[in-house]
C-alpha cells in the first residue's frame, strides 16, 4: 500500500510511541499531586515546555498549553480571545481558506453576536493583504489565519499579515500552523497564539499544543481544576505531552532536509501529471512541498479516490473532514477554480516516510486510473 494522505494524518514514529509507553509505565503520576512522584511528573512537564521554547527560541512572554489536538487548540484560542475582547473589539477577521476547526468556531461566534469579516484571497490562494488592510480597524479584536493550507498547500505570508494586524493594538493574531510544522519554518514573530496537532508530524492522534503570548489574554472556555494556567482544565496527559515534544524536535530539526526531498517529488509529479490531457495542477506555485492538489475536470473526486484505492494508493479528495461532505470545497471556490475542476480534484500528500519508489509506483498506477476515466474528462 502506498500512503499519500499525510495531510490527513501521518504514521507515528517508533520513538514517539516508545516515549508514550515509557512515560505511561514509569511516570504515570498526576503532576498536580502533592507527593514526591507528583512533583517528579510536574518537573518533567515543565522541562518539556522549556524544551519547546528552546526549540523555537521563544522568550518568556510565551506559554505552552498541551491540548488534545488542533481542533481544541483553535477553539480555546479563538473563543478565549473573542470573549475577552467582546466589549471593546468585537470584530473578527478570517478567510474562507481556513480549516473547519477555525471556520465553524468563527461562525458560532457570529451567532453569538460577534461581527465576522472574510478577507479576500488571491488566485494563488493567498490572503489579499490590501484587502486585509482595508478591513482592519480599532474594532478588530481577532484575526485568524492558517500558515499552510491543508487542501492546496499554499503558504500564507504570516510576517506581512502580522505587520498589518499589529498596527492596531487591540487586535490579536491567531495562526493555525498544523500543516506547517516540519514542512516549513514556523513563524512566531508577531503571532499571539499558534496551534499544532501531533499526528500531522509523526506524533500521535489526540495530542496538540497551543502557544500563547501573554496567557491572561485568554478567557477560559473549559472550567475545572485549573490546570494549564486555568485555560485547559483537566488532568494533564504527561505521556502524550512528552511524546509530542519528541515528535516535534524531530520534525523541526529535519524541516530543511524533508522540504528539499519532498520538493523534488512534488516537481516530478507536477511535470508528470500535467502531461496527461485534462489534468490540471490546482496547488499554486510556491505551495508547501508535501501537498499537491490536482483536478481532472469531468470525473468525480470520489470516483478517482476509489479507483486509486483499488490500486492500493491511498489519497483523498480535498481534506479528511470535507471529503465526505457533498458541498463544493470552499477553499478551491475561494481561489476561483472552476466547479468541474473542483469536483474532480484529488489531494496527494507526502511526508517523511514517502520514498522515491512510492512516487514511481504512484506514477504507474496513475496511468491505469487515467485509462479508466479518460473518456469522462472534459
Ligand atoms: N487545522 C488544519 C489546517 C488541519 O489540517 C487540521 C486537521 O486536518 C486541523 C486544524 C485539526 O486538527 P485535529 O483534527 O488534529 O484536531
mmCIF file of C-alpha atoms and ligand atoms in Angstrom:
data_model
loop_
_atom_site.group_PDB
_atom_site.id
_atom_site.type_symbol
_atom_site.label_atom_id
_atom_site.label_comp_id
_atom_site.label_asym_id
_atom_site.label_seq_id
_atom_site.Cartn_x
_atom_site.Cartn_y
_atom_site.Cartn_z
ATOM 1 C CA UNK A 1 0.000 0.000 0.000
ATOM 2 C CA UNK A 2 1.275 3.466 -0.874
ATOM 3 C CA UNK A 3 0.113 6.059 1.615
ATOM 4 C CA UNK A 4 -0.274 9.527 0.113
ATOM 5 C CA UNK A 5 -2.772 11.013 2.558
ATOM 6 C CA UNK A 6 -0.333 12.522 5.022
ATOM 7 C CA UNK A 7 -2.183 15.824 5.287
ATOM 8 C CA UNK A 8 -4.981 13.803 6.924
ATOM 9 C CA UNK A 9 -2.658 12.037 9.312
ATOM 10 C CA UNK A 10 0.875 10.666 9.435
ATOM 11 C CA UNK A 11 2.433 7.451 10.667
ATOM 12 C CA UNK A 12 3.706 7.797 14.254
ATOM 13 C CA UNK A 13 7.462 7.436 14.674
ATOM 14 C CA UNK A 14 8.568 4.451 16.722
ATOM 15 C CA UNK A 15 10.492 6.578 19.249
ATOM 16 C CA UNK A 16 7.368 8.673 19.825
ATOM 17 C CA UNK A 17 5.353 5.533 20.560
ATOM 18 C CA UNK A 18 8.154 4.239 22.789
ATOM 19 C CA UNK A 19 8.239 7.509 24.727
ATOM 20 C CA UNK A 20 4.483 7.435 25.205
ATOM 21 C CA UNK A 21 4.605 3.894 26.598
ATOM 22 C CA UNK A 22 7.679 4.522 28.739
ATOM 23 C CA UNK A 23 6.247 7.599 30.451
ATOM 24 C CA UNK A 24 2.947 5.757 30.968
ATOM 25 C CA UNK A 25 4.824 2.939 32.668
ATOM 26 C CA UNK A 26 7.233 4.894 34.797
ATOM 27 C CA UNK A 27 5.750 8.358 35.305
ATOM 28 C CA UNK A 28 2.005 7.903 35.217
ATOM 29 C CA UNK A 29 1.568 10.247 38.196
ATOM 30 C CA UNK A 30 -0.598 13.322 38.278
ATOM 31 C CA UNK A 31 1.625 16.404 38.093
ATOM 32 C CA UNK A 32 -0.832 18.124 40.423
ATOM 33 C CA UNK A 33 -0.375 15.579 43.208
ATOM 34 C CA UNK A 34 1.487 16.974 46.223
ATOM 35 C CA UNK A 35 3.733 13.922 46.808
ATOM 36 C CA UNK A 36 7.227 13.189 45.549
ATOM 37 C CA UNK A 37 6.024 11.241 42.486
ATOM 38 C CA UNK A 38 3.641 14.033 41.508
ATOM 39 C CA UNK A 39 6.436 16.546 41.873
ATOM 40 C CA UNK A 40 8.629 14.468 39.603
ATOM 41 C CA UNK A 41 5.874 14.436 36.972
ATOM 42 C CA UNK A 42 5.442 18.199 37.325
ATOM 43 C CA UNK A 43 9.163 18.720 36.852
ATOM 44 C CA UNK A 44 9.127 16.676 33.673
ATOM 45 C CA UNK A 45 6.120 18.623 32.430
ATOM 46 C CA UNK A 46 7.872 21.950 32.972
ATOM 47 C CA UNK A 47 11.072 20.655 31.461
ATOM 48 C CA UNK A 48 9.206 19.602 28.312
ATOM 49 C CA UNK A 49 7.793 23.107 27.949
ATOM 50 C CA UNK A 50 11.244 24.640 28.328
ATOM 51 C CA UNK A 51 12.492 22.307 25.594
ATOM 52 C CA UNK A 52 9.771 23.504 23.244
ATOM 53 C CA UNK A 53 10.648 27.122 23.941
ATOM 54 C CA UNK A 54 14.323 26.403 23.301
ATOM 55 C CA UNK A 55 13.478 24.642 20.059
ATOM 56 C CA UNK A 56 11.790 27.786 18.732
ATOM 57 C CA UNK A 57 13.846 30.362 20.644
ATOM 58 C CA UNK A 58 10.756 31.668 22.397
ATOM 59 C CA UNK A 59 11.036 34.148 25.223
ATOM 60 C CA UNK A 60 9.051 34.083 28.450
ATOM 61 C CA UNK A 61 6.130 36.052 27.061
ATOM 62 C CA UNK A 62 5.054 32.713 25.525
ATOM 63 C CA UNK A 63 3.374 29.920 27.425
ATOM 64 C CA UNK A 64 2.634 26.435 26.186
ATOM 65 C CA UNK A 65 -0.633 24.617 26.750
ATOM 66 C CA UNK A 66 -0.985 20.949 25.957
ATOM 67 C CA UNK A 67 -4.300 20.029 24.365
ATOM 68 C CA UNK A 68 -5.924 17.076 22.612
ATOM 69 C CA UNK A 69 -5.203 18.441 19.132
ATOM 70 C CA UNK A 70 -5.520 21.497 16.948
ATOM 71 C CA UNK A 71 -9.311 21.485 16.988
ATOM 72 C CA UNK A 72 -9.205 22.023 20.720
ATOM 73 C CA UNK A 73 -6.299 24.488 20.482
ATOM 74 C CA UNK A 74 -8.179 26.537 17.893
ATOM 75 C CA UNK A 75 -11.362 26.533 19.977
ATOM 76 C CA UNK A 76 -9.553 27.565 23.167
ATOM 77 C CA UNK A 77 -7.679 30.352 21.394
ATOM 78 C CA UNK A 78 -10.465 31.780 19.241
ATOM 79 C CA UNK A 79 -13.243 31.690 21.805
ATOM 80 C CA UNK A 80 -10.888 32.642 24.621
ATOM 81 C CA UNK A 81 -9.696 35.762 22.815
ATOM 82 C CA UNK A 82 -13.073 36.735 21.411
ATOM 83 C CA UNK A 83 -14.773 36.536 24.817
ATOM 84 C CA UNK A 84 -12.028 38.554 26.463
ATOM 85 C CA UNK A 85 -12.393 41.327 23.891
ATOM 86 C CA UNK A 86 -16.109 41.268 23.257
ATOM 87 C CA UNK A 87 -16.867 44.573 24.982
ATOM 88 C CA UNK A 88 -14.275 46.685 23.232
ATOM 89 C CA UNK A 89 -13.213 44.948 19.958
ATOM 90 C CA UNK A 90 -15.867 42.545 18.714
ATOM 91 C CA UNK A 91 -14.871 42.165 15.062
ATOM 92 C CA UNK A 92 -13.165 39.019 13.811
ATOM 93 C CA UNK A 93 -11.339 38.677 10.508
ATOM 94 C CA UNK A 94 -10.706 35.367 8.827
ATOM 95 C CA UNK A 95 -10.759 33.837 5.338
ATOM 96 C CA UNK A 96 -12.674 31.056 3.620
ATOM 97 C CA UNK A 97 -9.424 29.134 3.331
ATOM 98 C CA UNK A 98 -9.498 28.120 6.972
ATOM 99 C CA UNK A 99 -9.980 24.629 8.322
ATOM 100 C CA UNK A 100 -13.442 23.854 9.796
ATOM 101 C CA UNK A 101 -11.921 23.891 13.286
ATOM 102 C CA UNK A 102 -11.491 27.642 12.733
ATOM 103 C CA UNK A 103 -14.363 28.472 10.366
ATOM 104 C CA UNK A 104 -17.003 26.711 12.425
ATOM 105 C CA UNK A 105 -15.795 28.388 15.634
ATOM 106 C CA UNK A 106 -15.919 31.775 13.983
ATOM 107 C CA UNK A 107 -19.405 31.024 12.651
ATOM 108 C CA UNK A 108 -20.599 30.086 16.126
ATOM 109 C CA UNK A 109 -19.109 33.329 17.472
ATOM 110 C CA UNK A 110 -21.034 35.160 14.762
ATOM 111 C CA UNK A 111 -24.233 33.524 16.029
ATOM 112 C CA UNK A 112 -23.362 34.879 19.458
ATOM 113 C CA UNK A 113 -23.201 38.445 18.115
ATOM 114 C CA UNK A 114 -19.583 38.948 17.010
ATOM 115 C CA UNK A 115 -19.079 40.611 13.635
ATOM 116 C CA UNK A 116 -17.156 38.397 11.226
ATOM 117 C CA UNK A 117 -15.455 39.678 8.080
ATOM 118 C CA UNK A 118 -13.837 37.471 5.434
ATOM 119 C CA UNK A 119 -10.686 38.702 3.793
ATOM 120 C CA UNK A 120 -10.392 38.079 0.059
ATOM 121 C CA UNK A 121 -7.884 35.612 -1.294
ATOM 122 C CA UNK A 122 -5.859 35.939 -4.465
ATOM 123 C CA UNK A 123 -5.988 33.441 -7.343
ATOM 124 C CA UNK A 124 -2.946 31.852 -5.755
ATOM 125 C CA UNK A 125 -4.921 31.259 -2.583
ATOM 126 C CA UNK A 126 -3.030 33.818 -0.535
ATOM 127 C CA UNK A 127 -4.594 36.330 1.811
ATOM 128 C CA UNK A 128 -5.111 39.609 -0.064
ATOM 129 C CA UNK A 129 -3.001 41.941 2.082
ATOM 130 C CA UNK A 130 -4.534 45.107 0.629
ATOM 131 C CA UNK A 131 -7.999 43.893 1.465
ATOM 132 C CA UNK A 132 -6.858 42.895 4.952
ATOM 133 C CA UNK A 133 -5.540 46.414 5.463
ATOM 134 C CA UNK A 134 -8.912 47.907 4.500
ATOM 135 C CA UNK A 135 -10.807 45.573 6.868
ATOM 136 C CA UNK A 136 -8.617 46.416 9.875
ATOM 137 C CA UNK A 137 -9.835 48.970 12.420
ATOM 138 C CA UNK A 138 -9.823 49.572 16.164
ATOM 139 C CA UNK A 139 -12.910 47.355 16.404
ATOM 140 C CA UNK A 140 -10.982 44.258 15.322
ATOM 141 C CA UNK A 141 -10.080 42.055 18.279
ATOM 142 C CA UNK A 142 -9.046 38.918 16.431
ATOM 143 C CA UNK A 143 -7.523 37.934 13.105
ATOM 144 C CA UNK A 144 -7.119 34.232 12.410
ATOM 145 C CA UNK A 145 -5.350 32.596 9.503
ATOM 146 C CA UNK A 146 -3.587 29.356 8.701
ATOM 147 C CA UNK A 147 0.103 29.141 7.899
ATOM 148 C CA UNK A 148 -0.123 26.340 5.315
ATOM 149 C CA UNK A 149 -3.404 25.328 3.737
ATOM 150 C CA UNK A 150 -4.373 21.680 4.205
ATOM 151 C CA UNK A 151 -6.033 21.257 0.807
ATOM 152 C CA UNK A 152 -3.830 23.151 -1.631
ATOM 153 C CA UNK A 153 -0.658 23.666 0.381
ATOM 154 C CA UNK A 154 -0.339 27.396 -0.212
ATOM 155 C CA UNK A 155 1.813 29.230 2.327
ATOM 156 C CA UNK A 156 0.430 32.424 3.847
ATOM 157 C CA UNK A 157 2.655 35.475 4.346
ATOM 158 C CA UNK A 158 2.414 35.361 8.141
ATOM 159 C CA UNK A 159 5.051 38.063 8.746
ATOM 160 C CA UNK A 160 3.240 40.527 6.440
ATOM 161 C CA UNK A 161 -0.119 39.691 7.997
ATOM 162 C CA UNK A 162 1.319 40.213 11.494
ATOM 163 C CA UNK A 163 2.701 43.581 10.498
ATOM 164 C CA UNK A 164 -0.711 44.780 9.310
ATOM 165 C CA UNK A 165 -2.586 43.325 12.291
ATOM 166 C CA UNK A 166 -0.272 44.907 14.851
ATOM 167 C CA UNK A 167 -0.849 48.399 13.537
ATOM 168 C CA UNK A 168 -3.969 48.002 15.685
ATOM 169 C CA UNK A 169 -3.052 47.401 19.346
ATOM 170 C CA UNK A 170 -6.304 45.663 20.270
ATOM 171 C CA UNK A 171 -6.005 43.055 17.517
ATOM 172 C CA UNK A 172 -4.761 39.549 18.301
ATOM 173 C CA UNK A 173 -3.278 37.265 15.635
ATOM 174 C CA UNK A 174 -4.012 33.541 15.804
ATOM 175 C CA UNK A 175 -2.200 31.152 13.448
ATOM 176 C CA UNK A 176 -3.207 27.590 12.677
ATOM 177 C CA UNK A 177 0.191 26.076 11.860
ATOM 178 C CA UNK A 178 -0.945 22.447 11.760
ATOM 179 C CA UNK A 179 0.264 21.801 8.201
ATOM 180 C CA UNK A 180 3.353 23.965 8.515
ATOM 181 C CA UNK A 181 5.423 22.285 11.212
ATOM 182 C CA UNK A 182 8.161 20.074 9.837
ATOM 183 C CA UNK A 183 7.460 21.303 6.316
ATOM 184 C CA UNK A 184 8.383 25.000 6.543
ATOM 185 C CA UNK A 185 9.911 27.018 9.433
ATOM 186 C CA UNK A 186 7.286 28.223 11.909
ATOM 187 C CA UNK A 187 6.975 31.974 12.394
ATOM 188 C CA UNK A 188 6.340 33.294 15.897
ATOM 189 C CA UNK A 189 7.218 36.942 15.447
ATOM 190 C CA UNK A 190 4.037 38.996 15.678
ATOM 191 C CA UNK A 191 1.980 35.868 16.370
ATOM 192 C CA UNK A 192 -0.093 35.806 19.576
ATOM 193 C CA UNK A 193 -1.418 32.250 19.560
ATOM 194 C CA UNK A 194 -0.477 29.264 17.414
ATOM 195 C CA UNK A 195 -1.968 25.754 17.144
ATOM 196 C CA UNK A 196 -0.379 22.399 16.356
ATOM 197 C CA UNK A 197 -1.589 18.809 16.163
ATOM 198 C CA UNK A 198 0.818 15.943 16.947
ATOM 199 C CA UNK A 199 -0.495 13.426 14.439
ATOM 200 C CA UNK A 200 0.349 15.685 11.485
ATOM 201 C CA UNK A 201 4.071 15.418 12.231
ATOM 202 C CA UNK A 202 4.532 11.748 13.076
ATOM 203 C CA UNK A 203 3.188 12.096 16.593
ATOM 204 C CA UNK A 204 0.010 10.571 17.971
ATOM 205 C CA UNK A 205 -3.655 11.346 17.493
ATOM 206 C CA UNK A 206 -5.223 13.213 20.378
ATOM 207 C CA UNK A 207 -2.241 15.394 21.212
ATOM 208 C CA UNK A 208 -1.867 19.067 20.444
ATOM 209 C CA UNK A 209 -0.288 22.311 21.515
ATOM 210 C CA UNK A 210 -1.398 25.883 21.847
ATOM 211 C CA UNK A 211 1.305 28.532 22.105
ATOM 212 C CA UNK A 212 0.044 31.662 23.836
ATOM 213 C CA UNK A 213 1.730 35.022 24.167
ATOM 214 C CA UNK A 214 0.515 36.662 27.389
ATOM 215 C CA UNK A 215 -1.694 33.960 28.794
ATOM 216 C CA UNK A 216 -4.012 36.413 30.583
ATOM 217 C CA UNK A 217 -5.365 37.364 27.131
ATOM 218 C CA UNK A 218 -7.433 34.169 27.137
ATOM 219 C CA UNK A 219 -10.805 33.756 28.790
ATOM 220 C CA UNK A 220 -11.096 30.073 29.785
ATOM 221 C CA UNK A 221 -13.738 28.124 27.895
ATOM 222 C CA UNK A 222 -13.169 24.885 29.802
ATOM 223 C CA UNK A 223 -13.636 25.149 33.548
ATOM 224 C CA UNK A 224 -12.424 22.727 36.157
ATOM 225 C CA UNK A 225 -9.350 22.046 38.252
ATOM 226 C CA UNK A 226 -7.370 24.975 36.847
ATOM 227 C CA UNK A 227 -4.583 23.029 35.125
ATOM 228 C CA UNK A 228 -2.620 24.628 32.289
ATOM 229 C CA UNK A 229 -2.945 28.183 33.611
ATOM 230 C CA UNK A 230 -6.659 27.674 34.136
ATOM 231 C CA UNK A 231 -7.383 27.740 30.384
ATOM 232 C CA UNK A 232 -7.341 23.967 29.842
ATOM 233 C CA UNK A 233 -8.583 22.291 32.955
ATOM 234 C CA UNK A 234 -8.370 18.517 33.229
ATOM 235 C CA UNK A 235 -5.651 16.144 34.411
ATOM 236 C CA UNK A 236 -2.548 16.685 32.332
ATOM 237 C CA UNK A 237 -1.714 13.789 29.975
ATOM 238 C CA UNK A 238 2.010 13.707 30.673
ATOM 239 C CA UNK A 239 2.878 10.684 28.464
ATOM 240 C CA UNK A 240 1.186 12.368 25.492
ATOM 241 C CA UNK A 241 2.867 15.674 26.225
ATOM 242 C CA UNK A 242 6.338 14.209 26.469
ATOM 243 C CA UNK A 243 5.710 12.192 23.295
ATOM 244 C CA UNK A 244 4.644 15.256 21.296
ATOM 245 C CA UNK A 245 7.873 17.026 22.228
ATOM 246 C CA UNK A 246 9.787 14.033 20.883
ATOM 247 C CA UNK A 247 7.905 14.236 17.578
ATOM 248 C CA UNK A 248 8.276 17.994 17.447
ATOM 249 C CA UNK A 249 12.054 18.003 17.892
ATOM 250 C CA UNK A 250 12.452 15.530 15.081
ATOM 251 C CA UNK A 251 10.064 17.422 12.790
ATOM 252 C CA UNK A 252 11.698 20.789 13.403
ATOM 253 C CA UNK A 253 15.270 19.531 13.137
ATOM 254 C CA UNK A 254 14.589 17.816 9.808
ATOM 255 C CA UNK A 255 12.456 20.516 8.172
ATOM 256 C CA UNK A 256 15.045 21.569 5.639
ATOM 257 C CA UNK A 257 16.025 18.055 4.543
ATOM 258 C CA UNK A 258 12.438 16.960 4.238
ATOM 259 C CA UNK A 259 11.472 20.078 2.365
ATOM 260 C CA UNK A 260 14.163 19.575 -0.245
ATOM 261 C CA UNK A 261 13.324 15.889 -0.691
ATOM 262 C CA UNK A 262 9.585 16.495 -0.981
ATOM 263 C CA UNK A 263 10.143 19.459 -3.312
ATOM 264 C CA UNK A 264 11.851 17.089 -5.728
ATOM 265 C CA UNK A 265 8.949 14.639 -5.530
ATOM 266 C CA UNK A 266 6.470 17.464 -5.915
ATOM 267 C CA UNK A 267 8.196 18.854 -9.036
ATOM 268 C CA UNK A 268 8.497 15.402 -10.504
ATOM 269 C CA UNK A 269 4.774 14.751 -10.000
ATOM 270 C CA UNK A 270 3.746 18.139 -11.354
ATOM 271 C CA UNK A 271 5.700 17.608 -14.549
ATOM 272 C CA UNK A 272 4.462 14.070 -14.937
ATOM 273 C CA UNK A 273 0.779 14.776 -14.312
ATOM 274 C CA UNK A 274 0.309 17.856 -16.486
ATOM 275 C CA UNK A 275 1.469 15.863 -19.499
ATOM 276 C CA UNK A 276 -1.875 13.993 -19.359
ATOM 277 C CA UNK A 277 -4.665 15.705 -21.284
ATOM 278 C CA UNK A 278 -7.290 17.143 -18.912
ATOM 279 C CA UNK A 279 -5.117 17.086 -15.794
ATOM 280 C CA UNK A 280 -4.601 20.458 -14.075
ATOM 281 C CA UNK A 281 -2.475 21.225 -11.056
ATOM 282 C CA UNK A 282 -4.589 23.184 -8.564
ATOM 283 C CA UNK A 283 -1.856 23.811 -5.992
ATOM 284 C CA UNK A 284 -0.231 27.160 -6.742
ATOM 285 C CA UNK A 285 3.493 27.519 -7.431
ATOM 286 C CA UNK A 286 5.384 28.088 -4.190
ATOM 287 C CA UNK A 287 2.948 25.944 -2.201
ATOM 288 C CA UNK A 288 4.277 23.656 0.523
ATOM 289 C CA UNK A 289 6.037 20.676 -0.993
ATOM 290 C CA UNK A 290 4.104 17.976 0.849
ATOM 291 C CA UNK A 291 0.704 18.806 -0.683
ATOM 292 C CA UNK A 292 -0.161 18.538 -4.348
ATOM 293 C CA UNK A 293 -3.758 19.073 -5.412
ATOM 294 C CA UNK A 294 -4.707 18.167 -8.971
ATOM 295 C CA UNK A 295 -8.006 18.370 -10.840
ATOM 296 C CA UNK A 296 -9.422 16.076 -13.511
ATOM 297 C CA UNK A 297 -12.457 18.025 -14.694
ATOM 298 C CA UNK A 298 -15.354 15.777 -15.655
ATOM 299 C CA UNK A 299 -14.590 12.965 -13.205
ATOM 300 C CA UNK A 300 -15.838 12.968 -9.614
ATOM 301 C CA UNK A 301 -13.092 13.136 -6.991
ATOM 302 C CA UNK A 302 -14.656 10.245 -5.079
ATOM 303 C CA UNK A 303 -14.523 8.063 -8.192
ATOM 304 C CA UNK A 304 -10.826 8.828 -8.513
ATOM 305 C CA UNK A 305 -10.145 8.144 -4.837
ATOM 306 C CA UNK A 306 -11.880 4.765 -5.143
ATOM 307 C CA UNK A 307 -10.019 3.899 -8.308
ATOM 308 C CA UNK A 308 -6.689 4.708 -6.660
ATOM 309 C CA UNK A 309 -7.715 2.863 -3.538
ATOM 310 C CA UNK A 310 -8.383 -0.276 -5.577
ATOM 311 C CA UNK A 311 -4.856 0.105 -6.884
ATOM 312 C CA UNK A 312 -3.506 0.320 -3.308
ATOM 313 C CA UNK A 313 -2.849 4.047 -3.441
ATOM 314 C CA UNK A 314 -4.348 5.929 -0.509
ATOM 315 C CA UNK A 315 -5.078 9.576 -1.195
ATOM 316 C CA UNK A 316 -8.078 11.829 -0.710
ATOM 317 C CA UNK A 317 -10.322 14.286 -2.467
ATOM 318 C CA UNK A 318 -9.992 17.517 -0.542
ATOM 319 C CA UNK A 319 -9.497 17.036 3.176
ATOM 320 C CA UNK A 320 -10.435 14.239 5.529
ATOM 321 C CA UNK A 321 -13.046 16.485 7.147
ATOM 322 C CA UNK A 322 -14.681 17.637 3.960
ATOM 323 C CA UNK A 323 -14.189 14.661 1.662
ATOM 324 C CA UNK A 324 -17.363 13.098 2.963
ATOM 325 C CA UNK A 325 -19.413 16.287 2.502
ATOM 326 C CA UNK A 326 -21.264 16.825 -0.744
ATOM 327 C CA UNK A 327 -20.721 20.594 -0.884
ATOM 328 C CA UNK A 328 -18.009 22.047 -3.065
ATOM 329 C CA UNK A 329 -14.896 22.868 -1.270
ATOM 330 C CA UNK A 330 -14.769 26.436 -0.013
ATOM 331 C CA UNK A 331 -11.028 26.705 -0.353
ATOM 332 C CA UNK A 332 -10.965 25.896 -4.028
ATOM 333 C CA UNK A 333 -14.000 28.064 -4.681
ATOM 334 C CA UNK A 334 -12.373 30.963 -2.843
ATOM 335 C CA UNK A 335 -9.437 30.646 -5.246
ATOM 336 C CA UNK A 336 -11.709 30.870 -8.252
ATOM 337 C CA UNK A 337 -11.070 27.320 -9.510
ATOM 338 C CA UNK A 338 -13.806 26.160 -11.937
ATOM 339 C CA UNK A 339 -16.502 23.942 -10.417
ATOM 340 C CA UNK A 340 -15.814 20.878 -12.570
ATOM 341 C CA UNK A 341 -12.140 21.001 -11.710
ATOM 342 C CA UNK A 342 -13.013 21.207 -8.010
ATOM 343 C CA UNK A 343 -15.368 18.264 -8.272
ATOM 344 C CA UNK A 344 -12.607 16.240 -9.877
ATOM 345 C CA UNK A 345 -9.830 17.216 -7.520
ATOM 346 C CA UNK A 346 -7.601 14.891 -5.553
ATOM 347 C CA UNK A 347 -5.001 15.667 -2.925
ATOM 348 C CA UNK A 348 -1.691 13.831 -2.907
ATOM 349 C CA UNK A 349 0.112 14.460 0.382
ATOM 350 C CA UNK A 350 3.538 13.206 1.369
ATOM 351 C CA UNK A 351 5.724 13.080 4.449
ATOM 352 C CA UNK A 352 8.986 11.780 5.836
ATOM 353 C CA UNK A 353 8.036 8.159 5.091
ATOM 354 C CA UNK A 354 7.363 8.860 1.401
ATOM 355 C CA UNK A 355 10.035 7.373 -0.864
ATOM 356 C CA UNK A 356 11.110 7.736 -4.482
ATOM 357 C CA UNK A 357 9.792 4.193 -5.024
ATOM 358 C CA UNK A 358 6.344 5.332 -3.783
ATOM 359 C CA UNK A 359 6.359 8.140 -6.312
ATOM 360 C CA UNK A 360 7.329 5.783 -9.120
ATOM 361 C CA UNK A 361 4.563 3.342 -8.154
ATOM 362 C CA UNK A 362 2.057 6.179 -7.968
ATOM 363 C CA UNK A 363 3.021 7.272 -11.491
ATOM 364 C CA UNK A 364 2.469 3.754 -12.809
ATOM 365 C CA UNK A 365 -0.900 3.452 -11.090
ATOM 366 C CA UNK A 366 -1.917 6.909 -12.241
ATOM 367 C CA UNK A 367 -1.628 5.715 -15.836
ATOM 368 C CA UNK A 368 -4.024 2.835 -15.080
ATOM 369 C CA UNK A 369 -6.572 5.071 -13.379
ATOM 370 C CA UNK A 370 -6.296 7.632 -16.154
ATOM 371 C CA UNK A 371 -7.061 4.978 -18.765
ATOM 372 C CA UNK A 372 -10.213 4.082 -16.832
ATOM 373 C CA UNK A 373 -11.549 7.639 -16.615
ATOM 374 C CA UNK A 374 -10.165 9.477 -19.631
ATOM 375 C CA UNK A 375 -13.398 9.222 -21.636
ATOM 376 C CA UNK A 376 -15.111 11.275 -18.941
ATOM 377 C CA UNK A 377 -12.654 14.159 -18.987
ATOM 378 C CA UNK A 378 -13.914 17.467 -20.362
HETATM 379 N N1 LIG B 1 -6.083 22.819 11.082
HETATM 380 C C1 LIG B 1 -5.639 22.260 9.962
HETATM 381 C C2 LIG B 1 -5.006 23.120 8.909
HETATM 382 C C3 LIG B 1 -5.758 20.884 9.746
HETATM 383 O O1 LIG B 1 -5.305 20.335 8.615
HETATM 384 C C4 LIG B 1 -6.373 20.102 10.750
HETATM 385 C C5 LIG B 1 -6.580 18.644 10.540
HETATM 386 O O2 LIG B 1 -6.845 18.209 9.440
HETATM 387 C C6 LIG B 1 -6.802 20.723 11.935
HETATM 388 C C7 LIG B 1 -6.641 22.094 12.046
HETATM 389 C C8 LIG B 1 -7.449 19.958 13.049
HETATM 390 O O3 LIG B 1 -6.558 19.074 13.637
HETATM 391 P P1 LIG B 1 -7.118 17.875 14.549
HETATM 392 O O4 LIG B 1 -8.124 17.145 13.727
HETATM 393 O O5 LIG B 1 -5.920 17.075 14.850
HETATM 394 O O6 LIG B 1 -7.726 18.496 15.753
#
